[in-house]
């Protein structure tokens, strides 16, 4: 046995050179370190190539002419000097503000009913389930339904008093439906974190209920309200589906990008609009980041959960409000399903399955549904793996230096990039003749990658939250026992975090099935997705098949969620019996 490697140098002997020191240390742990850093670099490279580089390309096109010469802000000046184009900016801003003014207060009252009332627990569960249904539907579904309800041949057209549903009214109604569950989830979480001791003190001081609401409830939820407002505003500004279907001649930024790029092939102005779409998203992201940091600072170890007390009149009014909202939400999804099952609205109301047959078998876009299933399934599997591995490496690998903040910054950056902007960046970046990755353009692979990157942030934060609950001693003990970190990862970390991994997979599947903005610039006739096919069918006047395909997406997502619940129960029983033992 060679003992020289373990013998300290003699006095006066030359010190060990850095390469030798590196080799000595490397003999102990460099293999795992190299593997971990190599995999993390691969994930970071993916985010750089598929997120940062396309954004830089959009910026470059915005300041260059068609020949690639630098023109500075000339395109921005041209855009803002064109009244019709400038009007799109104003339309997007005030419509988004109107949606915030309707959606957030409605979600606040609904969340208040779920968390602060004494309604039966079963009713609360049903109301919450119904309220989250819009998350499973493409944004075009609500627009199609509102056309059927209030359009030129709408069943309730008379309620508008002669006002056309096409334009701002239709966009606002559709976006309220689409954004309501997003605001609700944020506000339910905010209200669930309220310290019950404040209400106990107010009751002891005989403070009136209204004063309690104004001095305790609203201040404790202010960060949730701000966060919900920014999320809703950003969603509306960047959404493409609803304005495209029901917007009519009412121009907004998201439709303007589509017109400039697809209709006029004006990539420079399209890049300008893309940069403008980034502004509200980045501002909202910064506000949300600041809000989340302050929200964490409010929590203390002494906080106790709030337990509502029965109030007959208030509980009844809140129950009626929730029932009304759920009825309206079901009416929207119900009209889409009804439209898909009748021959021709409003002339022939006989039931038929011909619209489903046309959408799935007979039309030029018959492969759209199966393409969406394939993209959603691959996105769910690949996305869950990439996101969880990336989160694990930045949380559990030591001595990463600048790699950790850089990776985290890129992981959360996708939250601030609208799908339309990302898709536009892919067109400009991957379609460039000099790009060696150009072979990915117009393939199913780029659709999958776009879905993973666009929805990376929420999944990354979910994975990081789950990993923070695992003590770092697991990795320390494994390292001291010279157990490869890969074995620890698969035998300890994955089983413990299995609920979060399954949740990430379900999330990727559902959003990929319904996503339109990511795919609108990237599909081909062979890779067309169901959400894109719905838009084309609606443009062609095939409302029945469009509604059928939209309904099928909702049904598919519901089935996947049910299967997820059953699969989760089975897998957790087999892999996490220790949790059940800990409860007994």
mmCIF file of C-alpha atoms in Angstrom, residues 4-298:
data_model
loop_
_atom_site.group_PDB
_atom_site.id
_atom_site.type_symbol
_atom_site.label_atom_id
_atom_site.label_comp_id
_atom_site.label_asym_id
_atom_site.label_seq_id
_atom_site.Cartn_x
_atom_site.Cartn_y
_atom_site.Cartn_z
ATOM 1 C CA UNK A 4 3.184 8.492 0.680
ATOM 2 C CA UNK A 5 -0.124 10.051 -0.351
ATOM 3 C CA UNK A 6 -1.164 10.170 3.324
ATOM 4 C CA UNK A 7 2.174 11.301 4.755
ATOM 5 C CA UNK A 8 2.645 15.036 5.431
ATOM 6 C CA UNK A 9 5.589 16.629 3.634
ATOM 7 C CA UNK A 10 8.857 16.794 5.526
ATOM 8 C CA UNK A 11 10.047 20.153 6.877
ATOM 9 C CA UNK A 12 11.608 22.137 4.116
ATOM 10 C CA UNK A 13 10.125 19.977 1.414
ATOM 11 C CA UNK A 14 8.268 21.758 -1.400
ATOM 12 C CA UNK A 15 4.552 22.159 -0.814
ATOM 13 C CA UNK A 16 2.146 20.014 -2.765
ATOM 14 C CA UNK A 17 1.261 21.681 -6.027
ATOM 15 C CA UNK A 18 -2.365 22.626 -6.692
ATOM 16 C CA UNK A 19 -2.795 19.925 -9.368
ATOM 17 C CA UNK A 20 -1.574 17.296 -6.940
ATOM 18 C CA UNK A 21 -3.851 18.660 -4.235
ATOM 19 C CA UNK A 22 -6.764 18.531 -6.631
ATOM 20 C CA UNK A 23 -5.980 14.954 -7.552
ATOM 21 C CA UNK A 24 -5.762 13.945 -3.904
ATOM 22 C CA UNK A 25 -9.092 15.538 -3.087
ATOM 23 C CA UNK A 26 -10.575 14.241 -6.309
ATOM 24 C CA UNK A 27 -9.813 10.674 -5.269
ATOM 25 C CA UNK A 28 -12.323 11.080 -2.444
ATOM 26 C CA UNK A 29 -15.327 12.900 -3.842
ATOM 27 C CA UNK A 30 -14.642 14.456 -7.230
ATOM 28 C CA UNK A 31 -16.625 11.803 -9.109
ATOM 29 C CA UNK A 32 -19.950 12.749 -7.532
ATOM 30 C CA UNK A 33 -19.061 16.423 -7.719
ATOM 31 C CA UNK A 34 -18.226 16.179 -11.403
ATOM 32 C CA UNK A 35 -21.446 14.298 -12.174
ATOM 33 C CA UNK A 36 -23.566 16.754 -10.186
ATOM 34 C CA UNK A 37 -22.000 19.809 -11.766
ATOM 35 C CA UNK A 38 -22.137 18.266 -15.223
ATOM 36 C CA UNK A 39 -25.857 17.517 -14.970
ATOM 37 C CA UNK A 40 -26.559 20.948 -13.497
ATOM 38 C CA UNK A 41 -24.613 22.604 -16.304
ATOM 39 C CA UNK A 42 -26.711 20.626 -18.796
ATOM 40 C CA UNK A 43 -29.941 21.921 -17.220
ATOM 41 C CA UNK A 44 -28.555 25.471 -17.151
ATOM 42 C CA UNK A 45 -27.497 25.139 -20.790
ATOM 43 C CA UNK A 46 -31.015 24.047 -21.712
ATOM 44 C CA UNK A 47 -32.533 27.084 -19.989
ATOM 45 C CA UNK A 48 -29.986 29.381 -21.606
ATOM 46 C CA UNK A 49 -30.540 28.035 -25.107
ATOM 47 C CA UNK A 50 -34.328 27.748 -24.880
ATOM 48 C CA UNK A 51 -35.089 30.795 -22.713
ATOM 49 C CA UNK A 52 -32.348 33.408 -22.559
ATOM 50 C CA UNK A 53 -31.071 33.148 -26.142
ATOM 51 C CA UNK A 54 -34.537 33.558 -27.755
ATOM 52 C CA UNK A 55 -35.176 36.651 -25.612
ATOM 53 C CA UNK A 56 -31.854 38.151 -26.657
ATOM 54 C CA UNK A 57 -32.747 37.397 -30.281
ATOM 55 C CA UNK A 58 -36.049 39.280 -29.935
ATOM 56 C CA UNK A 59 -34.183 42.276 -28.515
ATOM 57 C CA UNK A 60 -31.710 42.135 -31.397
ATOM 58 C CA UNK A 61 -34.508 42.084 -34.001
ATOM 59 C CA UNK A 62 -36.212 45.018 -32.273
ATOM 60 C CA UNK A 63 -33.158 47.251 -32.854
ATOM 61 C CA UNK A 64 -32.189 45.989 -36.328
ATOM 62 C CA UNK A 65 -33.658 46.463 -39.779
ATOM 63 C CA UNK A 66 -34.425 43.655 -42.231
ATOM 64 C CA UNK A 67 -30.806 43.599 -43.396
ATOM 65 C CA UNK A 68 -29.457 43.228 -39.858
ATOM 66 C CA UNK A 69 -28.216 46.825 -39.527
ATOM 67 C CA UNK A 70 -28.499 48.488 -36.130
ATOM 68 C CA UNK A 71 -31.258 51.131 -36.107
ATOM 69 C CA UNK A 72 -31.577 51.734 -32.374
ATOM 70 C CA UNK A 73 -35.058 52.725 -31.227
ATOM 71 C CA UNK A 74 -36.353 53.486 -34.712
ATOM 72 C CA UNK A 75 -38.876 50.627 -34.690
ATOM 73 C CA UNK A 76 -40.149 51.634 -31.250
ATOM 74 C CA UNK A 77 -40.628 55.222 -32.440
ATOM 75 C CA UNK A 78 -42.466 54.003 -35.531
ATOM 76 C CA UNK A 79 -44.720 51.833 -33.425
ATOM 77 C CA UNK A 80 -45.655 54.576 -30.999
ATOM 78 C CA UNK A 81 -46.225 57.054 -33.835
ATOM 79 C CA UNK A 82 -48.788 54.738 -35.434
ATOM 80 C CA UNK A 83 -52.177 55.500 -33.808
ATOM 81 C CA UNK A 84 -53.730 52.109 -34.594
ATOM 82 C CA UNK A 85 -50.777 50.247 -33.119
ATOM 83 C CA UNK A 86 -50.487 52.518 -30.097
ATOM 84 C CA UNK A 87 -54.190 51.969 -29.411
ATOM 85 C CA UNK A 88 -53.454 48.274 -28.872
ATOM 86 C CA UNK A 89 -51.242 49.165 -25.900
ATOM 87 C CA UNK A 90 -53.962 51.259 -24.288
ATOM 88 C CA UNK A 91 -56.624 48.628 -25.003
ATOM 89 C CA UNK A 92 -54.532 45.902 -23.381
ATOM 90 C CA UNK A 93 -53.892 48.002 -20.277
ATOM 91 C CA UNK A 94 -57.439 49.146 -19.566
ATOM 92 C CA UNK A 95 -59.021 45.771 -20.367
ATOM 93 C CA UNK A 96 -56.561 44.050 -18.031
ATOM 94 C CA UNK A 97 -57.333 46.617 -15.336
ATOM 95 C CA UNK A 98 -61.071 46.028 -15.785
ATOM 96 C CA UNK A 99 -60.599 42.266 -15.436
ATOM 97 C CA UNK A 100 -58.576 42.801 -12.247
ATOM 98 C CA UNK A 101 -61.353 45.035 -10.866
ATOM 99 C CA UNK A 102 -63.912 42.245 -11.404
ATOM 100 C CA UNK A 103 -62.001 39.003 -10.968
ATOM 101 C CA UNK A 104 -59.968 39.795 -7.848
ATOM 102 C CA UNK A 105 -62.863 41.091 -5.677
ATOM 103 C CA UNK A 106 -65.044 38.141 -6.750
ATOM 104 C CA UNK A 107 -62.237 35.715 -5.919
ATOM 105 C CA UNK A 108 -61.682 37.497 -2.605
ATOM 106 C CA UNK A 109 -65.299 37.021 -1.520
ATOM 107 C CA UNK A 110 -65.214 33.398 -2.697
ATOM 108 C CA UNK A 111 -61.970 32.738 -0.813
ATOM 109 C CA UNK A 112 -63.431 34.471 2.251
ATOM 110 C CA UNK A 113 -66.414 32.115 2.086
ATOM 111 C CA UNK A 114 -64.155 29.057 1.850
ATOM 112 C CA UNK A 115 -61.884 30.057 4.737
ATOM 113 C CA UNK A 116 -63.958 32.290 7.041
ATOM 114 C CA UNK A 117 -67.456 30.835 6.945
ATOM 115 C CA UNK A 118 -69.078 27.827 8.598
ATOM 116 C CA UNK A 119 -70.545 26.356 5.438
ATOM 117 C CA UNK A 120 -70.620 22.529 5.418
ATOM 118 C CA UNK A 121 -67.199 21.096 4.583
ATOM 119 C CA UNK A 122 -68.677 19.041 1.744
ATOM 120 C CA UNK A 123 -70.107 22.150 0.077
ATOM 121 C CA UNK A 124 -66.787 23.962 0.428
ATOM 122 C CA UNK A 125 -65.014 21.089 -1.315
ATOM 123 C CA UNK A 126 -67.563 21.060 -4.149
ATOM 124 C CA UNK A 127 -67.434 24.837 -4.580
ATOM 125 C CA UNK A 128 -63.636 24.833 -4.673
ATOM 126 C CA UNK A 129 -63.556 21.997 -7.215
ATOM 127 C CA UNK A 130 -65.987 23.801 -9.529
ATOM 128 C CA UNK A 131 -64.090 27.078 -9.162
ATOM 129 C CA UNK A 132 -60.873 25.430 -10.396
ATOM 130 C CA UNK A 133 -62.431 23.907 -13.545
ATOM 131 C CA UNK A 134 -61.394 26.865 -15.776
ATOM 132 C CA UNK A 135 -57.770 25.866 -15.169
ATOM 133 C CA UNK A 136 -58.394 22.707 -17.198
ATOM 134 C CA UNK A 137 -59.862 24.471 -20.224
ATOM 135 C CA UNK A 138 -58.137 26.359 -23.049
ATOM 136 C CA UNK A 139 -58.778 30.095 -22.948
ATOM 137 C CA UNK A 140 -60.726 29.833 -26.216
ATOM 138 C CA UNK A 141 -63.462 27.762 -24.561
ATOM 139 C CA UNK A 142 -64.821 30.663 -22.534
ATOM 140 C CA UNK A 143 -64.828 32.928 -25.597
ATOM 141 C CA UNK A 144 -66.752 30.335 -27.642
ATOM 142 C CA UNK A 145 -69.282 29.918 -24.837
ATOM 143 C CA UNK A 146 -69.859 33.648 -24.435
ATOM 144 C CA UNK A 147 -70.448 33.930 -28.177
ATOM 145 C CA UNK A 148 -73.095 31.223 -27.851
ATOM 146 C CA UNK A 149 -74.682 32.955 -24.877
ATOM 147 C CA UNK A 150 -74.502 36.608 -26.013
ATOM 148 C CA UNK A 151 -73.455 36.589 -29.705
ATOM 149 C CA UNK A 152 -75.582 37.517 -32.701
ATOM 150 C CA UNK A 153 -77.582 34.295 -32.236
ATOM 151 C CA UNK A 154 -76.971 34.068 -28.494
ATOM 152 C CA UNK A 155 -79.491 32.595 -26.086
ATOM 153 C CA UNK A 156 -79.242 35.606 -23.731
ATOM 154 C CA UNK A 157 -78.391 38.325 -26.217
ATOM 155 C CA UNK A 158 -81.304 40.446 -24.997
ATOM 156 C CA UNK A 159 -79.593 40.910 -21.607
ATOM 157 C CA UNK A 160 -76.912 43.108 -23.197
ATOM 158 C CA UNK A 161 -79.442 45.691 -24.297
ATOM 159 C CA UNK A 162 -78.068 46.053 -27.801
ATOM 160 C CA UNK A 163 -74.396 46.057 -26.797
ATOM 161 C CA UNK A 164 -72.265 43.731 -28.897
ATOM 162 C CA UNK A 165 -70.372 40.976 -27.087
ATOM 163 C CA UNK A 166 -67.593 41.218 -29.665
ATOM 164 C CA UNK A 167 -64.724 43.431 -28.570
ATOM 165 C CA UNK A 168 -63.917 44.658 -25.077
ATOM 166 C CA UNK A 169 -67.070 43.280 -23.328
ATOM 167 C CA UNK A 170 -66.443 39.752 -24.591
ATOM 168 C CA UNK A 171 -62.726 39.847 -23.789
ATOM 169 C CA UNK A 172 -63.410 41.100 -20.257
ATOM 170 C CA UNK A 173 -66.035 38.443 -19.542
ATOM 171 C CA UNK A 174 -63.892 35.669 -20.981
ATOM 172 C CA UNK A 175 -60.788 36.730 -19.078
ATOM 173 C CA UNK A 176 -62.709 37.026 -15.806
ATOM 174 C CA UNK A 177 -63.693 33.391 -16.270
ATOM 175 C CA UNK A 178 -60.117 32.383 -17.156
ATOM 176 C CA UNK A 179 -58.381 34.277 -14.336
ATOM 177 C CA UNK A 180 -60.842 33.656 -11.493
ATOM 178 C CA UNK A 181 -59.226 30.370 -10.304
ATOM 179 C CA UNK A 182 -55.723 31.873 -10.435
ATOM 180 C CA UNK A 183 -56.746 34.720 -8.139
ATOM 181 C CA UNK A 184 -58.744 32.336 -5.942
ATOM 182 C CA UNK A 185 -55.808 30.010 -5.229
ATOM 183 C CA UNK A 186 -53.582 32.915 -4.193
ATOM 184 C CA UNK A 187 -56.227 34.475 -1.942
ATOM 185 C CA UNK A 188 -57.207 31.179 -0.303
ATOM 186 C CA UNK A 189 -53.549 30.673 0.602
ATOM 187 C CA UNK A 190 -53.272 34.247 1.930
ATOM 188 C CA UNK A 191 -56.370 33.908 4.110
ATOM 189 C CA UNK A 192 -55.250 30.537 5.423
ATOM 190 C CA UNK A 193 -52.134 32.179 6.909
ATOM 191 C CA UNK A 194 -53.967 34.697 9.085
ATOM 192 C CA UNK A 195 -53.121 34.599 12.804
ATOM 193 C CA UNK A 196 -56.258 33.626 14.753
ATOM 194 C CA UNK A 197 -54.990 35.407 17.896
ATOM 195 C CA UNK A 198 -55.804 38.765 16.311
ATOM 196 C CA UNK A 199 -59.472 37.857 16.034
ATOM 197 C CA UNK A 200 -59.525 36.478 19.573
ATOM 198 C CA UNK A 201 -58.140 39.774 20.859
ATOM 199 C CA UNK A 202 -60.655 41.757 18.798
ATOM 200 C CA UNK A 203 -63.490 39.664 20.158
ATOM 201 C CA UNK A 204 -62.279 40.196 23.721
ATOM 202 C CA UNK A 205 -62.300 43.946 23.051
ATOM 203 C CA UNK A 206 -65.830 43.658 21.597
ATOM 204 C CA UNK A 207 -64.770 44.976 18.199
ATOM 205 C CA UNK A 208 -67.575 44.999 15.674
ATOM 206 C CA UNK A 209 -67.350 42.504 12.762
ATOM 207 C CA UNK A 210 -67.027 45.227 10.124
ATOM 208 C CA UNK A 211 -64.203 46.894 12.025
ATOM 209 C CA UNK A 212 -62.474 43.497 12.370
ATOM 210 C CA UNK A 213 -62.765 43.068 8.620
ATOM 211 C CA UNK A 214 -61.292 46.491 7.880
ATOM 212 C CA UNK A 215 -58.502 46.417 10.469
ATOM 213 C CA UNK A 216 -57.517 42.728 10.500
ATOM 214 C CA UNK A 217 -58.783 40.804 7.462
ATOM 215 C CA UNK A 218 -57.918 43.281 4.720
ATOM 216 C CA UNK A 219 -54.462 44.230 6.070
ATOM 217 C CA UNK A 220 -53.541 40.567 6.550
ATOM 218 C CA UNK A 221 -54.548 39.803 2.950
ATOM 219 C CA UNK A 222 -53.059 42.878 1.286
ATOM 220 C CA UNK A 223 -50.044 41.037 -0.060
ATOM 221 C CA UNK A 224 -52.260 38.275 -1.403
ATOM 222 C CA UNK A 225 -54.471 40.873 -3.082
ATOM 223 C CA UNK A 226 -51.452 42.561 -4.662
ATOM 224 C CA UNK A 227 -50.047 39.245 -5.853
ATOM 225 C CA UNK A 228 -53.406 38.123 -7.266
ATOM 226 C CA UNK A 229 -53.843 41.455 -9.061
ATOM 227 C CA UNK A 230 -50.413 41.257 -10.709
ATOM 228 C CA UNK A 231 -50.974 37.655 -11.800
ATOM 229 C CA UNK A 232 -54.388 38.452 -13.288
ATOM 230 C CA UNK A 233 -53.128 41.607 -15.015
ATOM 231 C CA UNK A 234 -50.192 39.762 -16.573
ATOM 232 C CA UNK A 235 -52.375 36.857 -17.701
ATOM 233 C CA UNK A 236 -54.852 39.141 -19.467
ATOM 234 C CA UNK A 237 -52.212 41.260 -21.197
ATOM 235 C CA UNK A 238 -50.421 38.198 -22.575
ATOM 236 C CA UNK A 239 -53.422 35.941 -23.348
ATOM 237 C CA UNK A 240 -54.073 35.333 -27.021
ATOM 238 C CA UNK A 241 -56.967 32.845 -27.213
ATOM 239 C CA UNK A 242 -59.900 34.856 -25.907
ATOM 240 C CA UNK A 243 -59.095 38.123 -27.780
ATOM 241 C CA UNK A 244 -58.585 36.159 -30.997
ATOM 242 C CA UNK A 245 -62.008 34.470 -30.802
ATOM 243 C CA UNK A 246 -64.233 37.159 -29.345
ATOM 244 C CA UNK A 247 -62.204 40.355 -29.756
ATOM 245 C CA UNK A 248 -63.567 41.308 -33.167
ATOM 246 C CA UNK A 249 -61.871 44.482 -34.395
ATOM 247 C CA UNK A 250 -60.744 45.388 -30.870
ATOM 248 C CA UNK A 251 -56.969 45.263 -31.134
ATOM 249 C CA UNK A 252 -54.749 44.242 -28.206
ATOM 250 C CA UNK A 253 -51.027 43.566 -27.901
ATOM 251 C CA UNK A 254 -51.221 39.776 -27.998
ATOM 252 C CA UNK A 255 -53.260 39.776 -31.219
ATOM 253 C CA UNK A 256 -51.037 42.523 -32.599
ATOM 254 C CA UNK A 257 -47.985 40.263 -32.319
ATOM 255 C CA UNK A 258 -49.804 37.555 -34.252
ATOM 256 C CA UNK A 259 -50.889 39.974 -36.987
ATOM 257 C CA UNK A 260 -47.448 41.498 -37.391
ATOM 258 C CA UNK A 261 -45.596 38.176 -37.572
ATOM 259 C CA UNK A 262 -48.059 35.818 -39.279
ATOM 260 C CA UNK A 263 -50.140 38.294 -41.265
ATOM 261 C CA UNK A 264 -47.531 40.825 -42.393
ATOM 262 C CA UNK A 265 -44.233 38.981 -41.760
ATOM 263 C CA UNK A 266 -43.015 42.137 -40.058
ATOM 264 C CA UNK A 267 -40.629 40.579 -37.563
ATOM 265 C CA UNK A 268 -39.076 43.874 -36.466
ATOM 266 C CA UNK A 269 -42.367 45.381 -35.318
ATOM 267 C CA UNK A 270 -43.368 41.971 -33.961
ATOM 268 C CA UNK A 271 -40.200 42.022 -31.856
ATOM 269 C CA UNK A 272 -41.100 45.506 -30.620
ATOM 270 C CA UNK A 273 -44.536 44.301 -29.520
ATOM 271 C CA UNK A 274 -42.901 41.280 -27.917
ATOM 272 C CA UNK A 275 -40.657 43.557 -25.874
ATOM 273 C CA UNK A 276 -43.694 45.614 -24.853
ATOM 274 C CA UNK A 277 -45.442 42.432 -23.688
ATOM 275 C CA UNK A 278 -42.440 41.694 -21.491
ATOM 276 C CA UNK A 279 -42.764 44.986 -19.601
ATOM 277 C CA UNK A 280 -45.948 44.250 -17.588
ATOM 278 C CA UNK A 281 -44.794 40.684 -17.012
ATOM 279 C CA UNK A 282 -41.436 41.764 -15.587
ATOM 280 C CA UNK A 283 -43.031 44.495 -13.464
ATOM 281 C CA UNK A 284 -45.573 42.012 -12.134
ATOM 282 C CA UNK A 285 -42.808 39.489 -11.452
ATOM 283 C CA UNK A 286 -40.814 42.034 -9.428
ATOM 284 C CA UNK A 287 -43.901 43.079 -7.458
ATOM 285 C CA UNK A 288 -44.814 39.465 -6.778
ATOM 286 C CA UNK A 289 -41.239 38.707 -5.650
ATOM 287 C CA UNK A 290 -41.239 41.608 -3.191
ATOM 288 C CA UNK A 291 -44.701 40.655 -1.947
ATOM 289 C CA UNK A 292 -43.684 37.037 -1.314
ATOM 290 C CA UNK A 293 -40.660 38.103 0.714
ATOM 291 C CA UNK A 294 -42.757 40.362 2.908
ATOM 292 C CA UNK A 295 -45.408 37.687 3.251
ATOM 293 C CA UNK A 296 -42.866 35.263 4.675
ATOM 294 C CA UNK A 297 -41.729 37.873 7.162
ATOM 295 C CA UNK A 298 -45.271 38.059 8.583
#
